[in-house]
């Protein structure tokens, strides 16, 4: 039985801070790709009154056992 790589889940870590705060927070999501992870982050942030300001996004590389930066589209209105 072959495993379909399109069904793989990846772990994403979103570093952010709230608009009026100097402290950073992290949110973790399991998703098939970065677009799905961004949707989850946006949904989670819509529940907050102050806006979440995204600092960076990382993806867990399970083979190298380290976090790797994910380049995001800066013009995306949901990302600051």
PDB file with SEQRES, HELIX, SHEET and CRYST1 records, atoms N, CA, C and O in Angstrom:
SEQRES   1 A   80  UNK UNK UNK UNK UNK UNK UNK UNK UNK UNK UNK UNK UNK          
SEQRES   2 A   80  UNK UNK UNK UNK UNK UNK UNK UNK UNK UNK UNK UNK UNK          
SEQRES   3 A   80  UNK UNK UNK UNK UNK UNK UNK UNK UNK UNK UNK UNK UNK          
SEQRES   4 A   80  UNK UNK UNK UNK UNK UNK UNK UNK UNK UNK UNK UNK UNK          
SEQRES   5 A   80  UNK UNK UNK UNK UNK UNK UNK UNK UNK UNK UNK UNK UNK          
SEQRES   6 A   80  UNK UNK UNK UNK UNK UNK UNK UNK UNK UNK UNK UNK UNK          
SEQRES   7 A   80  UNK UNK                                                      
HELIX    1 AA1 UNK A    5  UNK A    7  5                                   3    
HELIX    2 AA2 UNK A   34  UNK A   45  1                                  12    
SHEET    1 AA1 4 UNK A  24  UNK A  31  0                                        
SHEET    2 AA1 4 UNK A  10  UNK A  18 -1                                        
SHEET    3 AA1 4 UNK A  52  UNK A  61 -1                                        
SHEET    4 AA1 4 UNK A  66  UNK A  69 -1                                        
CRYST1    1.000    1.000    1.000  90.00  90.00  90.00 P 1           1          
ATOM      1  N   UNK A   1       0.847  -1.184   0.000  1.00  0.00           N  
ATOM      2  CA  UNK A   1       0.000   0.000   0.000  1.00  0.00           C  
ATOM      3  C   UNK A   1       0.889   1.243   0.000  1.00  0.00           C  
ATOM      4  O   UNK A   1       1.748   1.402   0.867  1.00  0.00           O  
ATOM      5  N   UNK A   2       0.674   2.113  -0.975  1.00  0.00           N  
ATOM      6  CA  UNK A   2       1.451   3.336  -1.083  1.00  0.00           C  
ATOM      7  C   UNK A   2       0.808   4.436  -0.249  1.00  0.00           C  
ATOM      8  O   UNK A   2      -0.415   4.527  -0.138  1.00  0.00           O  
ATOM      9  N   UNK A   3       1.660   5.263   0.327  1.00  0.00           N  
ATOM     10  CA  UNK A   3       1.184   6.409   1.104  1.00  0.00           C  
ATOM     11  C   UNK A   3       1.176   7.637   0.210  1.00  0.00           C  
ATOM     12  O   UNK A   3       2.172   7.934  -0.449  1.00  0.00           O  
ATOM     13  N   UNK A   4       0.076   8.339   0.183  1.00  0.00           N  
ATOM     14  CA  UNK A   4      -0.071   9.534  -0.636  1.00  0.00           C  
ATOM     15  C   UNK A   4       0.559  10.721   0.090  1.00  0.00           C  
ATOM     16  O   UNK A   4       0.086  11.084   1.167  1.00  0.00           O  
ATOM     17  N   UNK A   5       1.623  11.349  -0.465  1.00  0.00           N  
ATOM     18  CA  UNK A   5       2.273  12.466   0.223  1.00  0.00           C  
ATOM     19  C   UNK A   5       1.381  13.702   0.357  1.00  0.00           C  
ATOM     20  O   UNK A   5       1.673  14.590   1.159  1.00  0.00           O  
ATOM     21  N   UNK A   6       0.307  13.766  -0.414  1.00  0.00           N  
ATOM     22  CA  UNK A   6      -0.613  14.908  -0.280  1.00  0.00           C  
ATOM     23  C   UNK A   6      -1.381  14.859   1.030  1.00  0.00           C  
ATOM     24  O   UNK A   6      -1.970  15.860   1.435  1.00  0.00           O  
ATOM     25  N   UNK A   7      -1.384  13.715   1.696  1.00  0.00           N  
ATOM     26  CA  UNK A   7      -2.072  13.593   2.980  1.00  0.00           C  
ATOM     27  C   UNK A   7      -1.169  13.900   4.170  1.00  0.00           C  
ATOM     28  O   UNK A   7      -1.619  13.858   5.315  1.00  0.00           O  
ATOM     29  N   UNK A   8       0.106  14.210   3.909  1.00  0.00           N  
ATOM     30  CA  UNK A   8       1.033  14.529   4.992  1.00  0.00           C  
ATOM     31  C   UNK A   8       0.625  15.806   5.704  1.00  0.00           C  
ATOM     32  O   UNK A   8       0.190  16.773   5.079  1.00  0.00           O  
ATOM     33  N   UNK A   9       0.771  15.793   7.016  1.00  0.00           N  
ATOM     34  CA  UNK A   9       0.551  16.989   7.811  1.00  0.00           C  
ATOM     35  C   UNK A   9       1.898  17.534   8.258  1.00  0.00           C  
ATOM     36  O   UNK A   9       2.812  16.777   8.584  1.00  0.00           O  
ATOM     37  N   UNK A  10       2.006  18.861   8.268  1.00  0.00           N  
ATOM     38  CA  UNK A  10       3.228  19.525   8.679  1.00  0.00           C  
ATOM     39  C   UNK A  10       2.903  20.444   9.846  1.00  0.00           C  
ATOM     40  O   UNK A  10       1.797  20.976   9.942  1.00  0.00           O  
ATOM     41  N   UNK A  11       3.872  20.623  10.729  1.00  0.00           N  
ATOM     42  CA  UNK A  11       3.673  21.496  11.884  1.00  0.00           C  
ATOM     43  C   UNK A  11       4.217  22.885  11.568  1.00  0.00           C  
ATOM     44  O   UNK A  11       5.359  23.036  11.132  1.00  0.00           O  
ATOM     45  N   UNK A  12       3.385  23.892  11.794  1.00  0.00           N  
ATOM     46  CA  UNK A  12       3.753  25.282  11.576  1.00  0.00           C  
ATOM     47  C   UNK A  12       3.697  26.022  12.899  1.00  0.00           C  
ATOM     48  O   UNK A  12       2.811  25.786  13.720  1.00  0.00           O  
ATOM     49  N   UNK A  13       4.659  26.924  13.098  1.00  0.00           N  
ATOM     50  CA  UNK A  13       4.703  27.746  14.310  1.00  0.00           C  
ATOM     51  C   UNK A  13       4.625  29.209  13.888  1.00  0.00           C  
ATOM     52  O   UNK A  13       5.446  29.685  13.104  1.00  0.00           O  
ATOM     53  N   UNK A  14       3.631  29.912  14.414  1.00  0.00           N  
ATOM     54  CA  UNK A  14       3.425  31.332  14.125  1.00  0.00           C  
ATOM     55  C   UNK A  14       3.883  32.142  15.333  1.00  0.00           C  
ATOM     56  O   UNK A  14       3.313  32.015  16.417  1.00  0.00           O  
ATOM     57  N   UNK A  15       4.915  32.978  15.153  1.00  0.00           N  
ATOM     58  CA  UNK A  15       5.377  33.903  16.190  1.00  0.00           C  
ATOM     59  C   UNK A  15       4.631  35.217  15.971  1.00  0.00           C  
ATOM     60  O   UNK A  15       4.644  35.764  14.868  1.00  0.00           O  
ATOM     61  N   UNK A  16       3.987  35.721  17.013  1.00  0.00           N  
ATOM     62  CA  UNK A  16       3.232  36.965  16.869  1.00  0.00           C  
ATOM     63  C   UNK A  16       3.209  37.703  18.196  1.00  0.00           C  
ATOM     64  O   UNK A  16       3.563  37.154  19.240  1.00  0.00           O  
ATOM     65  N   UNK A  17       2.787  38.955  18.135  1.00  0.00           N  
ATOM     66  CA  UNK A  17       2.540  39.733  19.348  1.00  0.00           C  
ATOM     67  C   UNK A  17       1.245  40.509  19.135  1.00  0.00           C  
ATOM     68  O   UNK A  17       0.872  40.823  18.005  1.00  0.00           O  
ATOM     69  N   UNK A  18       0.580  40.807  20.219  1.00  0.00           N  
ATOM     70  CA  UNK A  18      -0.645  41.604  20.132  1.00  0.00           C  
ATOM     71  C   UNK A  18      -0.270  43.061  19.964  1.00  0.00           C  
ATOM     72  O   UNK A  18       0.809  43.490  20.372  1.00  0.00           O  
ATOM     73  N   UNK A  19      -1.166  43.811  19.362  1.00  0.00           N  
ATOM     74  CA  UNK A  19      -0.897  45.201  19.000  1.00  0.00           C  
ATOM     75  C   UNK A  19      -0.355  46.025  20.163  1.00  0.00           C  
ATOM     76  O   UNK A  19       0.591  46.790  19.979  1.00  0.00           O  
ATOM     77  N   UNK A  20      -0.920  45.890  21.325  1.00  0.00           N  
ATOM     78  CA  UNK A  20      -0.552  46.723  22.461  1.00  0.00           C  
ATOM     79  C   UNK A  20       0.381  46.017  23.442  1.00  0.00           C  
ATOM     80  O   UNK A  20       0.476  46.429  24.598  1.00  0.00           O  
ATOM     81  N   UNK A  21       1.064  44.970  23.009  1.00  0.00           N  
ATOM     82  CA  UNK A  21       1.893  44.192  23.917  1.00  0.00           C  
ATOM     83  C   UNK A  21       3.317  44.092  23.398  1.00  0.00           C  
ATOM     84  O   UNK A  21       3.552  44.078  22.189  1.00  0.00           O  
ATOM     85  N   UNK A  22       4.265  44.021  24.324  1.00  0.00           N  
ATOM     86  CA  UNK A  22       5.654  43.841  23.923  1.00  0.00           C  
ATOM     87  C   UNK A  22       6.059  42.371  23.990  1.00  0.00           C  
ATOM     88  O   UNK A  22       7.170  42.027  23.586  1.00  0.00           O  
ATOM     89  N   UNK A  23       5.192  41.504  24.488  1.00  0.00           N  
ATOM     90  CA  UNK A  23       5.487  40.087  24.632  1.00  0.00           C  
ATOM     91  C   UNK A  23       5.080  39.315  23.386  1.00  0.00           C  
ATOM     92  O   UNK A  23       4.045  39.589  22.778  1.00  0.00           O  
ATOM     93  N   UNK A  24       5.909  38.350  23.020  1.00  0.00           N  
ATOM     94  CA  UNK A  24       5.606  37.509  21.867  1.00  0.00           C  
ATOM     95  C   UNK A  24       4.918  36.226  22.316  1.00  0.00           C  
ATOM     96  O   UNK A  24       5.113  35.753  23.436  1.00  0.00           O  
ATOM     97  N   UNK A  25       4.123  35.687  21.429  1.00  0.00           N  
ATOM     98  CA  UNK A  25       3.446  34.417  21.674  1.00  0.00           C  
ATOM     99  C   UNK A  25       3.637  33.526  20.461  1.00  0.00           C  
ATOM    100  O   UNK A  25       4.036  33.983  19.390  1.00  0.00           O  
ATOM    101  N   UNK A  26       3.349  32.261  20.644  1.00  0.00           N  
ATOM    102  CA  UNK A  26       3.416  31.286  19.555  1.00  0.00           C  
ATOM    103  C   UNK A  26       2.099  30.537  19.476  1.00  0.00           C  
ATOM    104  O   UNK A  26       1.457  30.268  20.491  1.00  0.00           O  
ATOM    105  N   UNK A  27       1.709  30.207  18.261  1.00  0.00           N  
ATOM    106  CA  UNK A  27       0.588  29.311  18.016  1.00  0.00           C  
ATOM    107  C   UNK A  27       1.084  28.243  17.051  1.00  0.00           C  
ATOM    108  O   UNK A  27       1.810  28.530  16.100  1.00  0.00           O  
ATOM    109  N   UNK A  28       0.677  27.008  17.317  1.00  0.00           N  
ATOM    110  CA  UNK A  28       1.106  25.869  16.520  1.00  0.00           C  
ATOM    111  C   UNK A  28      -0.100  25.273  15.801  1.00  0.00           C  
ATOM    112  O   UNK A  28      -1.185  25.169  16.372  1.00  0.00           O  
ATOM    113  N   UNK A  29       0.100  24.886  14.549  1.00  0.00           N  
ATOM    114  CA  UNK A  29      -0.964  24.284  13.759  1.00  0.00           C  
ATOM    115  C   UNK A  29      -0.410  23.126  12.948  1.00  0.00           C  
ATOM    116  O   UNK A  29       0.709  23.197  12.441  1.00  0.00           O  
ATOM    117  N   UNK A  30      -1.187  22.064  12.825  1.00  0.00           N  
ATOM    118  CA  UNK A  30      -0.891  20.974  11.897  1.00  0.00           C  
ATOM    119  C   UNK A  30      -1.738  21.201  10.650  1.00  0.00           C  
ATOM    120  O   UNK A  30      -2.961  21.321  10.732  1.00  0.00           O  
ATOM    121  N   UNK A  31      -1.078  21.258   9.498  1.00  0.00           N  
ATOM    122  CA  UNK A  31      -1.792  21.551   8.258  1.00  0.00           C  
ATOM    123  C   UNK A  31      -1.087  20.865   7.089  1.00  0.00           C  
ATOM    124  O   UNK A  31       0.064  20.444   7.199  1.00  0.00           O  
ATOM    125  N   UNK A  32      -1.802  20.762   5.973  1.00  0.00           N  
ATOM    126  CA  UNK A  32      -1.237  20.156   4.770  1.00  0.00           C  
ATOM    127  C   UNK A  32      -0.252  21.094   4.074  1.00  0.00           C  
ATOM    128  O   UNK A  32       0.696  20.638   3.435  1.00  0.00           O  
ATOM    129  N   UNK A  33      -0.477  22.415   4.197  1.00  0.00           N  
ATOM    130  CA  UNK A  33       0.412  23.389   3.567  1.00  0.00           C  
ATOM    131  C   UNK A  33       0.294  24.728   4.294  1.00  0.00           C  
ATOM    132  O   UNK A  33      -0.509  24.876   5.215  1.00  0.00           O  
ATOM    133  N   UNK A  34       1.100  25.696   3.871  1.00  0.00           N  
ATOM    134  CA  UNK A  34       1.137  26.994   4.553  1.00  0.00           C  
ATOM    135  C   UNK A  34      -0.185  27.744   4.396  1.00  0.00           C  
ATOM    136  O   UNK A  34      -0.583  28.469   5.307  1.00  0.00           O  
ATOM    137  N   UNK A  35      -0.866  27.590   3.281  1.00  0.00           N  
ATOM    138  CA  UNK A  35      -2.136  28.289   3.084  1.00  0.00           C  
ATOM    139  C   UNK A  35      -3.184  27.813   4.087  1.00  0.00           C  
ATOM    140  O   UNK A  35      -3.925  28.622   4.647  1.00  0.00           O  
ATOM    141  N   UNK A  36      -3.245  26.521   4.308  1.00  0.00           N  
ATOM    142  CA  UNK A  36      -4.179  25.976   5.282  1.00  0.00           C  
ATOM    143  C   UNK A  36      -3.816  26.434   6.698  1.00  0.00           C  
ATOM    144  O   UNK A  36      -4.700  26.741   7.497  1.00  0.00           O  
ATOM    145  N   UNK A  37      -2.525  26.480   7.006  1.00  0.00           N  
ATOM    146  CA  UNK A  37      -2.073  26.948   8.322  1.00  0.00           C  
ATOM    147  C   UNK A  37      -2.416  28.430   8.521  1.00  0.00           C  
ATOM    148  O   UNK A  37      -2.820  28.830   9.613  1.00  0.00           O  
ATOM    149  N   UNK A  38      -2.255  29.242   7.470  1.00  0.00           N  
ATOM    150  CA  UNK A  38      -2.606  30.671   7.570  1.00  0.00           C  
ATOM    151  C   UNK A  38      -4.091  30.848   7.845  1.00  0.00           C  
ATOM    152  O   UNK A  38      -4.476  31.718   8.627  1.00  0.00           O  
ATOM    153  N   UNK A  39      -4.929  30.037   7.212  1.00  0.00           N  
ATOM    154  CA  UNK A  39      -6.370  30.118   7.453  1.00  0.00           C  
ATOM    155  C   UNK A  39      -6.695  29.816   8.911  1.00  0.00           C  
ATOM    156  O   UNK A  39      -7.535  30.484   9.514  1.00  0.00           O  
ATOM    157  N   UNK A  40      -6.032  28.813   9.475  1.00  0.00           N  
ATOM    158  CA  UNK A  40      -6.249  28.464  10.881  1.00  0.00           C  
ATOM    159  C   UNK A  40      -5.795  29.593  11.801  1.00  0.00           C  
ATOM    160  O   UNK A  40      -6.477  29.918  12.773  1.00  0.00           O  
ATOM    161  N   UNK A  41      -4.646  30.189  11.495  1.00  0.00           N  
ATOM    162  CA  UNK A  41      -4.136  31.301  12.295  1.00  0.00           C  
ATOM    163  C   UNK A  41      -5.086  32.491  12.231  1.00  0.00           C  
ATOM    164  O   UNK A  41      -5.388  33.100  13.258  1.00  0.00           O  
ATOM    165  N   UNK A  42      -5.554  32.824  11.042  1.00  0.00           N  
ATOM    166  CA  UNK A  42      -6.493  33.937  10.873  1.00  0.00           C  
ATOM    167  C   UNK A  42      -7.776  33.686  11.658  1.00  0.00           C  
ATOM    168  O   UNK A  42      -8.297  34.597  12.301  1.00  0.00           O  
ATOM    169  N   UNK A  43      -8.288  32.462  11.610  1.00  0.00           N  
ATOM    170  CA  UNK A  43      -9.505  32.119  12.343  1.00  0.00           C  
ATOM    171  C   UNK A  43      -9.286  32.272  13.844  1.00  0.00           C  
ATOM    172  O   UNK A  43     -10.135  32.824  14.544  1.00  0.00           O  
ATOM    173  N   UNK A  44      -8.155  31.785  14.337  1.00  0.00           N  
ATOM    174  CA  UNK A  44      -7.849  31.885  15.767  1.00  0.00           C  
ATOM    175  C   UNK A  44      -7.694  33.345  16.195  1.00  0.00           C  
ATOM    176  O   UNK A  44      -8.089  33.713  17.301  1.00  0.00           O  
ATOM    177  N   UNK A  45      -7.124  34.171  15.329  1.00  0.00           N  
ATOM    178  CA  UNK A  45      -6.891  35.576  15.679  1.00  0.00           C  
ATOM    179  C   UNK A  45      -8.157  36.424  15.579  1.00  0.00           C  
ATOM    180  O   UNK A  45      -8.231  37.481  16.207  1.00  0.00           O  
ATOM    181  N   UNK A  46      -9.135  35.998  14.822  1.00  0.00           N  
ATOM    182  CA  UNK A  46     -10.378  36.765  14.698  1.00  0.00           C  
ATOM    183  C   UNK A  46     -11.154  36.802  16.002  1.00  0.00           C  
ATOM    184  O   UNK A  46     -12.041  37.640  16.161  1.00  0.00           O  
ATOM    185  N   UNK A  47     -10.842  35.912  16.942  1.00  0.00           N  
ATOM    186  CA  UNK A  47     -11.534  35.882  18.225  1.00  0.00           C  
ATOM    187  C   UNK A  47     -10.976  36.918  19.198  1.00  0.00           C  
ATOM    188  O   UNK A  47     -11.609  37.208  20.213  1.00  0.00           O  
ATOM    189  N   UNK A  48      -9.817  37.474  18.912  1.00  0.00           N  
ATOM    190  CA  UNK A  48      -9.165  38.434  19.806  1.00  0.00           C  
ATOM    191  C   UNK A  48      -9.594  39.859  19.471  1.00  0.00           C  
ATOM    192  O   UNK A  48      -9.814  40.198  18.308  1.00  0.00           O  
ATOM    193  N   UNK A  49      -9.710  40.690  20.511  1.00  0.00           N  
ATOM    194  CA  UNK A  49     -10.024  42.092  20.275  1.00  0.00           C  
ATOM    195  C   UNK A  49      -8.811  42.856  19.731  1.00  0.00           C  
ATOM    196  O   UNK A  49      -8.922  43.475  18.673  1.00  0.00           O  
ATOM    197  N   UNK A  50      -7.648  42.836  20.417  1.00  0.00           N  
ATOM    198  CA  UNK A  50      -6.496  43.506  19.801  1.00  0.00           C  
ATOM    199  C   UNK A  50      -5.966  42.680  18.639  1.00  0.00           C  
ATOM    200  O   UNK A  50      -6.029  41.451  18.660  1.00  0.00           O  
ATOM    201  N   UNK A  51      -5.453  43.350  17.645  1.00  0.00           N  
ATOM    202  CA  UNK A  51      -4.962  42.650  16.462  1.00  0.00           C  
ATOM    203  C   UNK A  51      -3.645  41.937  16.746  1.00  0.00           C  
ATOM    204  O   UNK A  51      -2.799  42.439  17.487  1.00  0.00           O  
ATOM    205  N   UNK A  52      -3.488  40.778  16.153  1.00  0.00           N  
ATOM    206  CA  UNK A  52      -2.236  40.032  16.260  1.00  0.00           C  
ATOM    207  C   UNK A  52      -1.316  40.479  15.131  1.00  0.00           C  
ATOM    208  O   UNK A  52      -1.711  40.505  13.966  1.00  0.00           O  
ATOM    209  N   UNK A  53      -0.094  40.829  15.488  1.00  0.00           N  
ATOM    210  CA  UNK A  53       0.908  41.266  14.519  1.00  0.00           C  
ATOM    211  C   UNK A  53       1.891  40.103  14.327  1.00  0.00           C  
ATOM    212  O   UNK A  53       2.605  39.721  15.254  1.00  0.00           O  
ATOM    213  N   UNK A  54       1.914  39.559  13.130  1.00  0.00           N  
ATOM    214  CA  UNK A  54       2.730  38.387  12.843  1.00  0.00           C  
ATOM    215  C   UNK A  54       4.192  38.781  12.681  1.00  0.00           C  
ATOM    216  O   UNK A  54       4.514  39.702  11.930  1.00  0.00           O  
ATOM    217  N   UNK A  55       5.074  38.085  13.386  1.00  0.00           N  
ATOM    218  CA  UNK A  55       6.508  38.345  13.307  1.00  0.00           C  
ATOM    219  C   UNK A  55       7.197  37.386  12.334  1.00  0.00           C  
ATOM    220  O   UNK A  55       7.984  37.818  11.492  1.00  0.00           O  
ATOM    221  N   UNK A  56       6.907  36.093  12.447  1.00  0.00           N  
ATOM    222  CA  UNK A  56       7.467  35.125  11.508  1.00  0.00           C  
ATOM    223  C   UNK A  56       6.710  33.807  11.616  1.00  0.00           C  
ATOM    224  O   UNK A  56       5.999  33.548  12.588  1.00  0.00           O  
ATOM    225  N   UNK A  57       6.886  32.988  10.588  1.00  0.00           N  
ATOM    226  CA  UNK A  57       6.278  31.661  10.542  1.00  0.00           C  
ATOM    227  C   UNK A  57       7.389  30.664  10.259  1.00  0.00           C  
ATOM    228  O   UNK A  57       8.273  30.907   9.438  1.00  0.00           O  
ATOM    229  N   UNK A  58       7.324  29.530  10.960  1.00  0.00           N  
ATOM    230  CA  UNK A  58       8.314  28.484  10.762  1.00  0.00           C  
ATOM    231  C   UNK A  58       7.611  27.152  10.546  1.00  0.00           C  
ATOM    232  O   UNK A  58       6.489  26.939  11.005  1.00  0.00           O  
ATOM    233  N   UNK A  59       8.292  26.268   9.843  1.00  0.00           N  
ATOM    234  CA  UNK A  59       7.782  24.926   9.556  1.00  0.00           C  
ATOM    235  C   UNK A  59       8.768  23.921  10.122  1.00  0.00           C  
ATOM    236  O   UNK A  59       9.977  24.054   9.931  1.00  0.00           O  
ATOM    237  N   UNK A  60       8.257  22.919  10.816  1.00  0.00           N  
ATOM    238  CA  UNK A  60       9.115  21.900  11.418  1.00  0.00           C  
ATOM    239  C   UNK A  60       9.578  20.924  10.345  1.00  0.00           C  
ATOM    240  O   UNK A  60       8.767  20.304   9.657  1.00  0.00           O  
ATOM    241  N   UNK A  61      10.906  20.796  10.213  1.00  0.00           N  
ATOM    242  CA  UNK A  61      11.494  19.820   9.306  1.00  0.00           C  
ATOM    243  C   UNK A  61      11.798  18.579  10.140  1.00  0.00           C  
ATOM    244  O   UNK A  61      12.776  18.549  10.886  1.00  0.00           O  
ATOM    245  N   UNK A  62      10.970  17.576  10.011  1.00  0.00           N  
ATOM    246  CA  UNK A  62      11.107  16.392  10.870  1.00  0.00           C  
ATOM    247  C   UNK A  62      12.332  15.559  10.535  1.00  0.00           C  
ATOM    248  O   UNK A  62      12.788  14.773  11.364  1.00  0.00           O  
ATOM    249  N   UNK A  63      12.871  15.718   9.334  1.00  0.00           N  
ATOM    250  CA  UNK A  63      14.045  14.936   8.950  1.00  0.00           C  
ATOM    251  C   UNK A  63      15.318  15.576   9.513  1.00  0.00           C  
ATOM    252  O   UNK A  63      16.232  14.873   9.942  1.00  0.00           O  
ATOM    253  N   UNK A  64      15.371  16.908   9.508  1.00  0.00           N  
ATOM    254  CA  UNK A  64      16.535  17.614  10.056  1.00  0.00           C  
ATOM    255  C   UNK A  64      16.343  17.939  11.536  1.00  0.00           C  
ATOM    256  O   UNK A  64      17.281  18.366  12.209  1.00  0.00           O  
ATOM    257  N   UNK A  65      15.124  17.734  12.037  1.00  0.00           N  
ATOM    258  CA  UNK A  65      14.764  18.018  13.429  1.00  0.00           C  
ATOM    259  C   UNK A  65      15.069  19.464  13.823  1.00  0.00           C  
ATOM    260  O   UNK A  65      15.729  19.734  14.826  1.00  0.00           O  
ATOM    261  N   UNK A  66      14.554  20.400  12.980  1.00  0.00           N  
ATOM    262  CA  UNK A  66      14.731  21.817  13.283  1.00  0.00           C  
ATOM    263  C   UNK A  66      13.614  22.622  12.613  1.00  0.00           C  
ATOM    264  O   UNK A  66      12.968  22.164  11.671  1.00  0.00           O  
ATOM    265  N   UNK A  67      13.408  23.840  13.133  1.00  0.00           N  
ATOM    266  CA  UNK A  67      12.430  24.762  12.560  1.00  0.00           C  
ATOM    267  C   UNK A  67      13.081  25.515  11.408  1.00  0.00           C  
ATOM    268  O   UNK A  67      14.232  25.940  11.506  1.00  0.00           O  
ATOM    269  N   UNK A  68      12.334  25.676  10.312  1.00  0.00           N  
ATOM    270  CA  UNK A  68      12.816  26.412   9.143  1.00  0.00           C  
ATOM    271  C   UNK A  68      11.855  27.549   8.840  1.00  0.00           C  
ATOM    272  O   UNK A  68      10.638  27.376   8.912  1.00  0.00           O  
ATOM    273  N   UNK A  69      12.403  28.717   8.500  1.00  0.00           N  
ATOM    274  CA  UNK A  69      11.577  29.883   8.188  1.00  0.00           C  
ATOM    275  C   UNK A  69      10.755  29.642   6.929  1.00  0.00           C  
ATOM    276  O   UNK A  69      11.203  28.991   5.986  1.00  0.00           O  
ATOM    277  N   UNK A  70       9.537  30.186   6.941  1.00  0.00           N  
ATOM    278  CA  UNK A  70       8.646  30.127   5.786  1.00  0.00           C  
ATOM    279  C   UNK A  70       8.499  31.544   5.261  1.00  0.00           C  
ATOM    280  O   UNK A  70       8.132  32.451   6.008  1.00  0.00           O  
ATOM    281  N   UNK A  71       8.785  31.738   3.977  1.00  0.00           N  
ATOM    282  CA  UNK A  71       8.607  33.049   3.363  1.00  0.00           C  
ATOM    283  C   UNK A  71       7.128  33.258   3.072  1.00  0.00           C  
ATOM    284  O   UNK A  71       6.468  32.411   2.471  1.00  0.00           O  
ATOM    285  N   UNK A  72       6.621  34.416   3.517  1.00  0.00           N  
ATOM    286  CA  UNK A  72       5.209  34.734   3.314  1.00  0.00           C  
ATOM    287  C   UNK A  72       5.066  35.917   2.383  1.00  0.00           C  
ATOM    288  O   UNK A  72       5.970  36.741   2.251  1.00  0.00           O  
ATOM    289  N   UNK A  73       3.917  35.987   1.743  1.00  0.00           N  
ATOM    290  CA  UNK A  73       3.592  37.114   0.887  1.00  0.00           C  
ATOM    291  C   UNK A  73       3.300  38.317   1.779  1.00  0.00           C  
ATOM    292  O   UNK A  73       2.303  38.313   2.502  1.00  0.00           O  
ATOM    293  N   UNK A  74       4.137  39.332   1.743  1.00  0.00           N  
ATOM    294  CA  UNK A  74       4.004  40.501   2.617  1.00  0.00           C  
ATOM    295  C   UNK A  74       2.741  41.312   2.287  1.00  0.00           C  
ATOM    296  O   UNK A  74       2.228  42.016   3.157  1.00  0.00           O  
ATOM    297  N   UNK A  75       2.233  41.228   1.056  1.00  0.00           N  
ATOM    298  CA  UNK A  75       1.058  42.011   0.682  1.00  0.00           C  
ATOM    299  C   UNK A  75      -0.238  41.381   1.173  1.00  0.00           C  
ATOM    300  O   UNK A  75      -1.306  41.968   0.997  1.00  0.00           O  
ATOM    301  N   UNK A  76      -0.172  40.216   1.776  1.00  0.00           N  
ATOM    302  CA  UNK A  76      -1.373  39.557   2.311  1.00  0.00           C  
ATOM    303  C   UNK A  76      -1.949  40.425   3.427  1.00  0.00           C  
ATOM    304  O   UNK A  76      -1.255  40.668   4.414  1.00  0.00           O  
ATOM    305  N   UNK A  77      -3.197  40.905   3.311  1.00  0.00           N  
ATOM    306  CA  UNK A  77      -3.750  41.839   4.307  1.00  0.00           C  
ATOM    307  C   UNK A  77      -3.894  41.233   5.691  1.00  0.00           C  
ATOM    308  O   UNK A  77      -3.925  41.972   6.675  1.00  0.00           O  
ATOM    309  N   UNK A  78      -3.982  39.915   5.803  1.00  0.00           N  
ATOM    310  CA  UNK A  78      -4.137  39.289   7.102  1.00  0.00           C  
ATOM    311  C   UNK A  78      -2.825  39.181   7.869  1.00  0.00           C  
ATOM    312  O   UNK A  78      -2.820  38.902   9.068  1.00  0.00           O  
ATOM    313  N   UNK A  79      -1.717  39.403   7.177  1.00  0.00           N  
ATOM    314  CA  UNK A  79      -0.410  39.266   7.802  1.00  0.00           C  
ATOM    315  C   UNK A  79       0.195  40.645   8.011  1.00  0.00           C  
ATOM    316  O   UNK A  79       1.167  41.012   7.352  1.00  0.00           O  
ATOM    317  N   UNK A  80      -0.384  41.403   8.930  1.00  0.00           N  
ATOM    318  CA  UNK A  80       0.022  42.761   9.311  1.00  0.00           C  
ATOM    319  C   UNK A  80      -0.530  43.726   8.327  1.00  0.00           C  
ATOM    320  O   UNK A  80      -0.311  44.931   8.455  1.00  0.00           O  
TER     321      UNK A  80                                                      
END                                                                             
